[in-house]
């Protein structure tokens, strides 16, 4: 986590070379450091589409939607089919924007696209049956569980969204970085979200190292509150 970043900085490791730490830092809510690393990386490697995609998500996590959109437009000019399309999918879900023209997006599976069409049609029951079926089979890629979670969050099935996120993070813990995007904002308020954060170790990390940098965006986490006392049984969720 942040200790490793500080250690590497003290060893005078260049910021731009720390991009592999980004998913872990974002999972822990350390978004300001993430932005610094990615901005430095893109100065050196402007065609690094993964860095630009993560930068979109990091800006959105810090509440800067305008810069997130600008990074996407720049990425589109450089590479029309790129990982930022997946990030854009999550951002557009959170912004309640139109989900047209997703069929040519690489990395979004056919079953997720069919869920999106049910979402547009407003058929919640059909959508729930598709999500239940998805939950009860093994996904080809663990990232798909996060896509299902986002769809579940949109139809207010937050317990199901948390179940999908649990599946994803059990396979690959850094999938957690998606949770800080607006599409999951109401999921943060669900009673089971606290346990989820405890189980993945995020709360323990915050209690040991202090509040995350997403607090700079005044995210209203209890952990961002100056009167927050670690090691007491209390809720971490949004106030």
C-alpha positions as CSV (number, residue, x, y, z in Angstrom):
1,X,0.0,0.0,0.0
2,X,1.1,3.5,0.8
3,X,4.1,2.4,2.8
4,X,5.5,0.8,-0.3
5,X,5.0,4.0,-2.3
6,X,6.7,6.1,0.4
7,X,9.6,3.6,0.4
8,X,10.0,3.7,-3.3
9,X,9.8,7.5,-3.3
10,X,12.5,7.6,-0.7
11,X,14.6,5.3,-2.9
12,X,14.0,8.0,-5.6
13,X,12.0,5.6,-7.8
14,X,10.4,7.7,-10.5
15,X,6.7,8.2,-10.0
16,X,5.9,7.2,-13.6
17,X,7.4,3.8,-13.0
18,X,4.9,3.0,-10.1
19,X,1.9,2.4,-12.4
20,X,1.7,-1.3,-11.5
21,X,0.7,-0.3,-7.9
22,X,-2.3,1.7,-9.2
23,X,-5.1,-0.9,-8.9
24,X,-4.0,-1.7,-5.3
25,X,-3.8,2.0,-4.4
26,X,-7.2,2.7,-5.9
27,X,-8.7,-0.2,-4.1
28,X,-7.6,1.4,-0.8
29,X,-9.1,4.8,-1.8
30,X,-5.6,6.4,-2.3
31,X,-6.8,8.4,-5.4
32,X,-4.6,11.5,-5.2
33,X,-1.4,9.5,-5.2
34,X,-2.8,7.4,-8.0
35,X,-3.5,10.5,-10.1
36,X,0.1,11.8,-9.5
37,X,1.6,8.4,-10.6
38,X,-0.7,8.2,-13.7
39,X,-0.1,11.8,-14.8
40,X,3.7,11.2,-14.5
41,X,3.4,7.8,-16.4
42,X,1.4,9.4,-19.3
43,X,4.0,12.1,-19.7
44,X,6.5,9.3,-20.4
45,X,4.1,6.8,-22.1
46,X,1.3,8.8,-23.6
47,X,-0.1,5.7,-25.4
48,X,-0.4,3.7,-22.2
49,X,-4.1,3.0,-22.5
50,X,-4.3,1.2,-19.2
51,X,-2.9,4.3,-17.4
52,X,-5.3,6.6,-19.1
53,X,-8.3,4.3,-18.3
54,X,-7.3,4.2,-14.6
55,X,-6.8,8.0,-14.7
56,X,-10.4,8.4,-15.9
57,X,-11.6,6.3,-13.0
58,X,-9.3,8.1,-10.5
59,X,-10.5,11.6,-11.6
60,X,-14.2,10.4,-11.3
61,X,-13.4,9.0,-7.8
62,X,-12.1,12.4,-6.7
63,X,-15.3,14.0,-8.1
64,X,-13.7,15.5,-11.2
65,X,-16.1,14.2,-13.9
66,X,-15.0,16.8,-16.5
67,X,-11.4,15.7,-16.4
68,X,-12.6,12.0,-16.6
69,X,-14.5,12.8,-19.8
70,X,-11.5,14.7,-21.3
71,X,-9.2,11.8,-20.6
72,X,-11.7,9.5,-22.4
73,X,-11.9,11.8,-25.4
74,X,-8.2,11.9,-25.7
75,X,-7.9,8.1,-25.4
76,X,-10.5,7.7,-28.1
77,X,-8.5,9.9,-30.5
78,X,-5.4,7.8,-29.8
79,X,-7.0,4.3,-29.8
80,X,-10.7,3.9,-30.7
81,X,-10.9,0.4,-29.2
82,X,-9.2,0.5,-25.8
83,X,-9.6,-0.4,-22.1
84,X,-11.0,3.1,-21.4
85,X,-14.2,1.9,-23.1
86,X,-14.8,-0.5,-20.1
87,X,-14.1,2.4,-17.7
88,X,-16.5,4.6,-19.7
89,X,-19.2,1.9,-19.4
90,X,-19.0,2.1,-15.5
91,X,-18.9,5.9,-15.6
92,X,-21.9,6.2,-17.9
93,X,-23.8,3.8,-15.7
94,X,-23.1,6.1,-12.7
95,X,-23.9,9.2,-14.7
96,X,-27.3,7.7,-15.8
97,X,-26.3,8.4,-19.4
98,X,-27.5,6.6,-22.5
99,X,-26.0,3.2,-23.0
100,X,-26.4,3.1,-26.8
101,X,-23.6,2.0,-29.1
102,X,-22.2,-0.5,-26.6
103,X,-22.2,-3.4,-29.0
104,X,-18.8,-2.5,-30.5
105,X,-17.2,-2.2,-27.0
106,X,-14.4,-4.8,-26.6
107,X,-14.4,-6.4,-23.2
108,X,-18.1,-6.2,-22.4
109,X,-19.5,-9.6,-22.8
110,X,-22.7,-10.5,-24.7
111,X,-24.6,-11.5,-21.6
112,X,-23.8,-8.1,-20.0
113,X,-24.9,-6.4,-23.2
114,X,-28.2,-8.3,-23.0
115,X,-28.7,-7.2,-19.4
116,X,-28.1,-3.6,-20.6
117,X,-30.8,-4.0,-23.2
118,X,-33.2,-5.3,-20.5
119,X,-32.2,-2.3,-18.4
120,X,-33.1,0.0,-21.2
121,X,-36.4,-1.8,-21.7
122,X,-37.2,-1.5,-18.0
123,X,-37.8,-5.2,-17.5
124,X,-36.5,-5.6,-14.0
125,X,-37.9,-9.1,-13.4
126,X,-36.2,-10.4,-16.6
127,X,-33.0,-8.7,-15.5
128,X,-33.1,-10.2,-12.1
129,X,-33.5,-13.7,-13.6
130,X,-30.5,-13.0,-15.8
131,X,-28.4,-11.8,-12.8
132,X,-29.4,-14.8,-10.7
133,X,-28.4,-17.2,-13.5
134,X,-25.1,-15.3,-13.8
135,X,-24.5,-15.6,-10.1
136,X,-25.0,-19.3,-10.2
137,X,-22.6,-20.1,-12.9
138,X,-18.8,-19.5,-13.1
139,X,-17.9,-16.4,-15.1
140,X,-15.2,-16.8,-17.8
141,X,-13.4,-13.8,-16.4
142,X,-13.6,-12.5,-12.8
143,X,-14.0,-8.9,-14.0
144,X,-17.4,-9.9,-15.3
145,X,-18.7,-10.3,-11.8
146,X,-18.0,-6.5,-11.3
147,X,-20.0,-5.8,-14.5
148,X,-22.9,-7.8,-13.0
149,X,-22.5,-6.0,-9.7
150,X,-22.9,-2.6,-11.5
151,X,-26.1,-3.7,-13.2
152,X,-27.5,-5.0,-9.9
153,X,-26.6,-1.7,-8.2
154,X,-28.5,0.2,-10.8
155,X,-31.8,-1.7,-10.1
156,X,-31.2,-1.2,-6.3
157,X,-30.3,-4.9,-5.7
158,X,-27.4,-3.8,-3.5
159,X,-27.1,-7.0,-1.5
160,X,-26.7,-8.9,-4.8
161,X,-24.2,-6.3,-6.0
162,X,-22.1,-6.9,-2.9
163,X,-22.4,-10.7,-3.5
164,X,-21.0,-10.2,-7.0
165,X,-18.2,-7.9,-5.7
166,X,-17.3,-10.5,-3.1
167,X,-17.0,-13.1,-5.8
168,X,-14.8,-10.8,-7.9
169,X,-12.5,-9.8,-5.0
170,X,-12.1,-13.4,-3.7
171,X,-10.5,-14.2,-7.1
172,X,-8.7,-10.9,-7.6
173,X,-8.7,-8.4,-4.6
174,X,-7.8,-5.4,-6.8
175,X,-11.2,-5.6,-8.5
176,X,-12.2,-3.6,-5.4
177,X,-11.1,-0.4,-7.1
178,X,-14.3,-0.2,-9.1
179,X,-16.4,0.2,-5.9
180,X,-15.5,3.9,-5.4
181,X,-17.2,4.9,-8.7
182,X,-20.7,6.6,-8.6
183,X,-22.6,3.6,-9.9
184,X,-22.0,2.0,-6.5
185,X,-22.7,5.0,-4.4
186,X,-26.0,3.7,-3.0
187,X,-24.4,0.3,-2.5
188,X,-22.1,1.9,0.1
189,X,-25.2,2.6,2.2
190,X,-26.3,-1.0,2.4
191,X,-25.9,-2.7,5.8
192,X,-23.8,-5.5,4.4
193,X,-21.3,-3.1,2.8
194,X,-19.4,-2.6,6.1
195,X,-18.8,-6.3,6.5
196,X,-17.7,-6.5,2.9
197,X,-15.0,-3.8,3.5
198,X,-14.0,-5.5,6.7
199,X,-13.6,-8.8,5.0
200,X,-11.4,-7.4,2.2
201,X,-9.2,-5.8,4.7
202,X,-9.8,-2.2,3.7
203,X,-11.2,-1.0,7.1
204,X,-8.2,-2.5,8.9
205,X,-5.9,-0.7,6.5
206,X,-7.7,2.7,7.1
207,X,-7.7,2.2,10.9
208,X,-3.9,1.6,10.8
209,X,-2.9,4.2,8.3
210,X,-5.6,6.9,8.6
211,X,-8.4,8.0,6.3
212,X,-8.0,7.4,2.5
213,X,-7.3,10.2,0.0
214,X,-10.9,9.8,-1.3
215,X,-11.8,11.8,1.9
216,X,-10.3,14.8,0.1
217,X,-13.4,14.7,-2.1
218,X,-15.5,14.9,1.1
219,X,-17.0,11.6,0.4
220,X,-18.7,11.6,3.8
221,X,-17.4,8.3,4.9
222,X,-17.5,8.0,8.7
223,X,-13.8,7.2,8.4
224,X,-13.3,10.6,6.9
225,X,-14.7,12.3,10.0
226,X,-12.0,13.9,12.2
227,X,-13.8,12.5,15.3
228,X,-13.6,8.9,14.0
229,X,-12.0,6.6,16.5
230,X,-10.6,3.3,15.1
231,X,-11.0,0.0,16.9
232,X,-14.5,0.8,18.1
233,X,-17.5,-1.1,16.7
234,X,-19.0,1.4,14.4
235,X,-20.3,1.8,10.9
236,X,-17.9,2.9,8.1
237,X,-20.7,3.5,5.6
238,X,-21.8,6.8,4.1
239,X,-23.6,9.0,6.6
